Short mmCIF file of C-alpha atoms and ligand atoms in Angstrom, two decimals:
data_model
loop_
_atom_site.label_atom_id
_atom_site.label_comp_id
_atom_site.label_asym_id
_atom_site.label_seq_id
_atom_site.Cartn_x
_atom_site.Cartn_y
_atom_site.Cartn_z
CA MET A 1 79.84 176.21 -57.63
CA SER A 2 75.97 175.74 -57.77
CA LEU A 3 75.28 172.16 -56.22
CA LEU A 4 71.58 170.78 -57.07
CA ALA A 5 69.78 167.72 -55.13
CA VAL A 6 66.71 165.77 -55.75
CA GLY A 7 65.43 163.47 -52.83
CA SER A 8 63.38 163.08 -50.00
CA VAL A 9 62.38 165.69 -47.37
CA ALA A 10 60.59 163.80 -44.58
CA PHE A 11 59.41 163.15 -41.08
CA ASP A 12 61.04 160.60 -39.40
CA ALA A 13 60.50 158.61 -36.21
CA ILE A 14 63.65 157.20 -34.66
CA GLU A 15 64.44 154.58 -32.40
CA THR A 16 68.01 153.71 -30.90
CA PRO A 17 69.54 152.37 -27.76
CA PHE A 18 70.19 155.87 -26.81
CA GLY A 19 66.71 157.05 -27.15
CA LYS A 20 63.55 157.93 -29.40
CA VAL A 21 62.09 160.84 -31.50
CA GLU A 22 58.56 160.47 -32.71
CA ARG A 23 58.80 163.26 -35.24
CA THR A 24 61.94 164.87 -36.15
CA LEU A 25 62.83 166.65 -39.78
CA GLY A 26 64.72 163.83 -42.12
CA GLY A 27 64.87 162.76 -45.75
CA ALA A 28 67.70 161.63 -47.51
CA ALA A 29 68.01 165.48 -48.98
CA SER A 30 67.46 167.19 -45.88
CA TYR A 31 70.83 165.50 -44.56
CA PHE A 32 72.64 165.83 -48.08
CA ALA A 33 71.58 169.90 -48.05
CA LEU A 34 72.63 170.19 -44.62
CA ALA A 35 75.68 168.90 -44.88
CA ALA A 36 76.80 169.96 -48.31
CA SER A 37 75.32 173.66 -47.39
CA HIS A 38 78.80 173.80 -45.04
CA PHE A 39 81.02 173.83 -48.34
CA THR A 40 78.69 175.48 -51.00
CA PRO A 41 75.08 176.83 -51.70
CA VAL A 42 72.54 173.62 -52.05
CA ARG A 43 69.48 173.89 -54.44
CA ILE A 44 66.91 171.51 -53.39
CA VAL A 45 64.40 169.43 -55.39
CA ALA A 46 61.77 167.94 -53.44
CA ILE A 47 57.97 167.59 -52.50
CA VAL A 48 56.20 168.04 -49.13
CA GLY A 49 52.86 168.13 -47.87
CA ASP A 50 50.93 171.15 -45.94
CA ASP A 51 52.34 169.62 -42.43
CA PHE A 52 55.62 170.96 -43.67
CA SER A 53 55.35 174.41 -41.74
CA ALA A 54 57.00 177.35 -41.05
CA LYS A 55 59.19 175.96 -38.37
CA GLU A 56 60.94 173.12 -40.98
CA ARG A 57 61.33 175.97 -43.74
CA ALA A 58 63.40 177.99 -40.90
CA ILE A 59 65.90 175.32 -40.49
CA PHE A 60 66.82 175.46 -44.22
CA ARG A 61 66.36 179.24 -44.42
CA GLY A 62 69.31 180.07 -42.21
CA ARG A 63 71.60 178.28 -44.27
CA ARG A 64 72.75 178.34 -48.08
CA ILE A 65 69.71 176.38 -49.22
CA ASP A 66 67.68 177.39 -51.91
CA LEU A 67 64.10 176.28 -51.53
CA ALA A 68 62.75 177.35 -54.85
CA GLY A 69 62.35 173.71 -56.10
CA LEU A 70 60.93 172.51 -52.99
CA GLU A 71 57.16 172.01 -53.88
CA GLN A 72 54.38 171.95 -51.28
CA VAL A 73 50.97 170.12 -51.95
CA PRO A 74 48.06 169.31 -50.07
CA GLY A 75 48.41 166.21 -47.93
CA LYS A 76 51.00 164.62 -45.82
CA SER A 77 54.74 164.86 -46.23
CA PHE A 78 56.89 161.49 -46.71
CA PHE A 79 57.17 159.79 -43.42
CA TRP A 80 59.62 157.12 -42.42
CA SER A 81 60.20 155.15 -39.35
CA GLY A 82 63.36 152.77 -38.01
CA ARG A 83 64.25 151.12 -35.18
CA TYR A 84 68.24 150.17 -34.23
CA ASN A 85 69.37 147.23 -32.49
CA GLN A 86 71.88 147.09 -29.52
CA ASN A 87 74.79 147.24 -31.86
CA MET A 88 73.26 149.37 -34.30
CA ASN A 89 74.71 147.82 -37.43
CA GLU A 90 71.05 146.81 -38.13
CA ARG A 91 68.12 148.49 -38.59
CA LEU A 92 64.35 147.38 -38.92
CA THR A 93 62.17 149.99 -41.11
CA LEU A 94 59.14 149.95 -39.19
CA ALA A 95 57.22 152.42 -41.88
CA THR A 96 57.38 153.80 -45.08
CA GLU A 97 54.43 156.22 -45.50
CA LEU A 98 55.30 157.67 -49.36
CA ASN A 99 52.07 159.90 -49.00
CA VAL A 100 52.96 163.41 -51.36
CA PHE A 101 56.18 161.59 -52.38
CA ALA A 102 54.05 159.19 -54.15
CA GLY A 103 52.93 161.70 -56.80
CA PHE A 104 56.22 163.07 -57.03
CA GLN A 105 57.38 164.64 -60.44
CA PRO A 106 60.57 166.37 -59.97
CA LYS A 107 60.28 170.18 -61.38
CA LEU A 108 63.39 172.27 -61.73
CA PRO A 109 62.87 176.08 -61.39
CA GLU A 110 64.09 178.21 -64.16
CA SER A 111 67.08 179.57 -61.52
CA TYR A 112 68.12 176.09 -61.18
CA VAL A 113 68.68 174.88 -64.60
CA ASP A 114 72.22 176.03 -64.88
CA SER A 115 73.59 173.99 -62.20
CA SER A 116 76.69 172.32 -62.54
CA PHE A 117 77.30 169.78 -59.76
CA ILE A 118 74.16 167.53 -59.40
CA PHE A 119 73.13 164.76 -56.80
CA LEU A 120 70.42 162.31 -57.50
CA GLY A 121 69.39 161.24 -54.39
CA ASN A 122 67.69 157.75 -53.86
CA ILE A 123 64.44 158.22 -55.59
CA GLN A 124 62.44 156.08 -58.67
CA PRO A 125 65.30 155.95 -61.13
CA ASN A 126 62.91 157.55 -64.03
CA LEU A 127 62.62 160.35 -61.70
CA GLN A 128 66.39 160.94 -61.62
CA LEU A 129 66.32 160.60 -65.46
CA SER A 130 63.98 163.29 -65.80
CA VAL A 131 65.78 165.89 -63.57
CA LEU A 132 69.04 165.04 -65.67
CA LYS A 133 66.76 166.01 -68.83
CA GLN A 134 65.62 169.44 -67.15
CA VAL A 135 69.38 170.73 -66.76
CA ARG A 136 70.15 172.86 -69.55
CA ARG A 137 73.96 173.05 -69.40
CA LYS A 138 76.12 170.34 -69.20
CA PRO A 139 77.15 169.25 -65.79
CA ALA A 140 80.54 169.05 -64.19
CA LEU A 141 79.81 166.07 -62.11
CA ILE A 142 76.61 164.08 -61.50
CA GLY A 143 76.50 161.91 -58.83
CA LEU A 144 73.59 159.30 -57.60
CA ASP A 145 72.53 157.21 -54.85
CA THR A 146 70.30 154.33 -55.15
CA MET A 147 68.95 151.35 -52.95
CA ASN A 148 68.01 147.48 -53.18
CA TYR A 149 64.49 148.52 -53.88
CA TRP A 150 65.12 150.15 -57.08
CA ILE A 151 68.04 147.34 -58.09
CA GLU A 152 65.28 144.83 -57.57
CA ARG A 153 62.37 146.30 -59.13
CA THR A 154 63.37 148.97 -61.67
CA PRO A 155 66.65 147.22 -62.92
CA ALA A 156 66.04 148.47 -66.54
CA ASP A 157 65.24 152.15 -65.85
CA LEU A 158 68.10 152.35 -63.01
CA ARG A 159 70.45 150.55 -66.00
CA GLU A 160 69.43 153.38 -67.99
CA THR A 161 69.86 156.24 -65.67
CA LEU A 162 73.45 154.72 -64.60
CA LYS A 163 74.45 155.49 -68.43
CA HIS A 164 74.17 159.34 -68.02
CA ILE A 165 75.86 159.73 -64.33
CA HIS A 166 79.71 160.17 -63.36
CA VAL A 167 79.96 158.73 -59.82
CA LEU A 168 77.65 156.19 -57.87
CA VAL A 169 77.66 156.45 -54.27
CA ILE A 170 76.21 153.44 -52.98
CA ASN A 171 76.69 150.81 -50.08
CA ASP A 172 78.69 147.29 -50.21
CA ASP A 173 75.44 145.32 -50.35
CA GLU A 174 74.05 147.21 -53.11
CA THR A 175 77.29 147.49 -54.95
CA ARG A 176 77.23 143.40 -54.89
CA GLN A 177 73.58 143.00 -55.65
CA LEU A 178 73.93 145.45 -58.73
CA THR A 179 76.42 143.68 -60.21
CA GLY A 180 75.92 139.92 -58.88
CA GLU A 181 79.78 140.22 -57.70
CA HIS A 182 81.02 139.86 -54.01
CA ASN A 183 84.43 141.05 -54.62
CA LEU A 184 83.97 144.91 -54.85
CA THR A 185 87.08 145.85 -56.98
CA ARG A 186 85.71 143.55 -59.50
CA ALA A 187 81.91 144.69 -58.77
CA ALA A 188 83.67 148.23 -59.48
CA HIS A 189 84.67 147.12 -62.89
CA LYS A 190 81.27 146.02 -63.71
CA ILE A 191 79.50 149.14 -62.78
CA PHE A 192 81.88 151.08 -65.31
CA LYS A 193 80.73 149.18 -68.00
CA MET A 194 77.17 150.71 -66.86
CA GLY A 195 78.28 154.46 -67.10
CA PRO A 196 79.87 155.75 -64.26
CA ARG A 197 83.51 156.48 -63.98
CA ILE A 198 83.82 156.75 -60.26
CA LEU A 199 82.35 154.44 -57.66
CA VAL A 200 82.45 155.41 -53.79
CA ILE A 201 81.44 152.61 -51.85
CA LYS A 202 79.93 153.30 -48.11
CA ARG A 203 81.04 150.95 -45.68
CA GLY A 204 79.11 152.31 -42.64
CA GLU A 205 81.81 151.62 -39.58
CA HIS A 206 84.56 150.23 -42.18
CA GLY A 207 84.53 153.49 -43.61
CA ALA A 208 84.54 154.29 -47.38
CA LEU A 209 86.17 153.10 -50.57
CA LEU A 210 86.59 155.09 -53.95
CA VAL A 211 87.48 153.16 -57.00
CA HIS A 212 88.62 154.98 -60.40
CA SER A 213 89.93 153.31 -62.95
CA LYS A 214 93.46 155.01 -62.19
CA PHE A 215 93.44 154.76 -58.22
CA LEU A 216 91.65 153.75 -55.43
CA PHE A 217 91.19 155.36 -52.13
CA ALA A 218 90.17 154.10 -48.82
CA VAL A 219 89.00 156.45 -45.82
CA PRO A 220 87.82 154.80 -42.25
CA ALA A 221 85.14 155.87 -40.40
CA PHE A 222 86.19 158.06 -37.50
CA PRO A 223 86.56 156.42 -34.26
CA LEU A 224 83.91 157.88 -31.99
CA GLU A 225 83.19 157.15 -28.47
CA GLU A 226 79.58 157.07 -28.78
CA VAL A 227 77.09 157.08 -31.91
CA ARG A 228 73.45 157.70 -30.92
CA ASP A 229 71.84 157.23 -34.31
CA PRO A 230 73.18 156.16 -37.67
CA THR A 231 70.16 157.71 -39.52
CA GLY A 232 71.42 159.86 -42.63
CA ALA A 233 74.76 159.28 -42.21
CA GLY A 234 75.28 157.73 -45.87
CA ASP A 235 73.09 160.98 -47.02
CA ALA A 236 75.64 163.58 -44.94
CA PHE A 237 78.58 161.77 -46.16
CA ALA A 238 77.29 162.06 -50.01
CA GLY A 239 76.61 165.91 -49.03
CA GLY A 240 80.19 166.30 -47.39
CA PHE A 241 81.46 164.68 -50.48
CA MET A 242 79.78 166.63 -53.39
CA GLY A 243 79.33 169.92 -51.74
CA TYR A 244 83.33 169.75 -51.08
CA LEU A 245 83.93 168.63 -55.04
CA ALA A 246 81.65 171.69 -55.76
CA SER A 247 83.16 174.05 -53.56
CA ALA A 248 86.65 172.95 -55.10
CA GLY A 249 85.04 173.23 -58.50
CA ARG A 250 87.38 171.04 -59.91
CA VAL A 251 87.21 167.22 -60.01
CA ASN A 252 90.76 165.47 -60.18
CA GLU A 253 92.27 162.89 -57.90
CA LYS A 254 93.74 165.37 -55.41
CA THR A 255 89.86 166.83 -54.75
CA LEU A 256 88.55 163.63 -55.07
CA ARG A 257 90.84 162.17 -52.25
CA CYS A 258 89.66 165.21 -50.07
CA ALA A 259 86.04 165.03 -51.14
CA MET A 260 86.11 161.40 -49.55
CA VAL A 261 87.42 162.69 -46.23
CA TYR A 262 85.12 165.62 -45.94
CA GLY A 263 82.33 163.11 -46.56
CA SER A 264 83.59 160.84 -43.67
CA VAL A 265 83.61 163.81 -41.59
CA LEU A 266 80.01 164.95 -42.27
CA GLY A 267 78.79 161.56 -41.76
CA SER A 268 80.64 160.82 -38.56
CA PHE A 269 79.35 164.38 -37.15
CA THR A 270 75.74 163.08 -38.05
CA VAL A 271 75.89 159.84 -35.99
CA GLU A 272 76.95 161.76 -32.71
CA ARG A 273 73.44 163.33 -32.22
CA PHE A 274 69.75 162.26 -33.40
CA GLY A 275 68.44 162.76 -36.52
CA ILE A 276 69.39 166.30 -37.74
CA GLU A 277 70.47 167.66 -34.14
CA ARG A 278 74.25 167.48 -34.87
CA LEU A 279 74.28 168.86 -38.74
CA LEU A 280 72.46 171.65 -37.52
CA LYS A 281 75.11 172.95 -34.75
CA LEU A 282 78.12 171.96 -36.75
CA THR A 283 80.74 174.65 -37.57
CA ARG A 284 83.31 175.06 -40.39
CA LYS A 285 85.99 175.24 -37.87
CA GLU A 286 84.62 171.66 -36.50
CA ILE A 287 84.50 170.18 -39.70
CA SER A 288 88.20 171.48 -40.84
CA ALA A 289 89.47 170.26 -37.18
CA ARG A 290 88.16 166.91 -37.65
CA ALA A 291 89.49 166.60 -41.34
CA ARG A 292 92.85 167.30 -39.62
CA ARG A 293 92.59 164.48 -37.13
CA PHE A 294 91.32 161.91 -40.30
CA SER A 295 94.82 163.14 -41.90
CA ARG A 296 96.85 162.33 -38.56
CA LEU A 297 94.74 159.00 -38.13
CA THR A 298 95.84 157.75 -41.65
CA SER A 299 99.33 159.26 -42.06
CA PHE A 300 102.38 157.04 -41.80
CA GLN A 301 105.87 156.61 -43.59
CA LEU A 302 107.44 153.82 -45.26
P1 AMP B 401 70.13 156.75 -44.46
O1 AMP B 401 70.51 156.33 -42.95
O2 AMP B 401 71.34 157.22 -45.36
O3 AMP B 401 69.58 155.58 -45.27
O4 AMP B 401 68.83 157.62 -44.81
C1 AMP B 401 67.70 158.01 -44.11
C2 AMP B 401 66.76 158.84 -44.52
O5 AMP B 401 66.31 158.52 -45.64
C3 AMP B 401 65.68 159.31 -43.36
O6 AMP B 401 65.81 160.40 -43.15
C4 AMP B 401 64.36 158.62 -44.18
O7 AMP B 401 63.44 159.82 -44.30
C5 AMP B 401 64.78 158.52 -45.88
N1 AMP B 401 64.49 157.48 -46.51
C6 AMP B 401 64.03 155.97 -45.90
N2 AMP B 401 63.31 155.51 -46.93
C7 AMP B 401 63.32 156.16 -47.91
C8 AMP B 401 62.84 155.98 -49.52
N3 AMP B 401 62.51 154.62 -49.93
N4 AMP B 401 62.94 156.83 -50.41
C9 AMP B 401 63.54 158.03 -49.89
N5 AMP B 401 63.67 158.48 -48.91
C10 AMP B 401 63.85 157.25 -47.61
#
């Protein structure tokens, strides 16, 4: 089924103990779409400047990624730069240059308004809501990502947007910050009162947890020998999660459990190389093989 994603399409500069890239295609919507397109066609809503060339367009074109909603305006694209410490669990943001992203007013092309699976990537909460208002059919599933910046600066707008969504996909710090509750299970119950009925907590190297009022599901991070660059892992996780659900076309306990595994699979591949490099070379066969390894990794009998 159709999957729509709004978020950043950017140029990133990344530095980790394994190397450095000065300028590579990034942005949350890019990672999300590249991951999700392995499962289902993706429609992107985003903005870029005139520095987004035919070369970048070609990266998306060869895949099931629709760019009808990618607005291009004069000026520079969003630019982000970050550096990781030795053990890669801390990231220092060196630059966030909004550029054309500062004036972003998402506009859905006519061909997108029937989208049934929607992912509202990490942008201003009132813009996330404006995307939902443009959708004409009742969506099957609406997911949302946000970050500490919006939790602190636009809490009222975020609360309003949360009333309209089904799945909140955030990390553990954000879960605690949003609810003022350290215990994640108790935090989930507070989030359910805000609107979402499913909470997916991304916990980096500790895996991810899905909390639903009727069940809990935990998935580990895949034990990798080499992690080169964690950038975009969370967005690729969300892409694998939503992409799988959109391809299944049904949201129930079974599909949600599998979606968590596919989210982890896509996140784990992303960190093996710099930026989007690994996602570009990834095959459906590799995805299935790693999903089977997840199954063996976590299977036991009592
Ligand atoms: P993650 O590692 O999951 O936090 O995602 C990193 C990606 O998010 C990078 O490719 C950045 O271009 C993008 N990004 C970083 N900061 C922001 C922001 N404030 N708003 C939107 N996208 C961002």
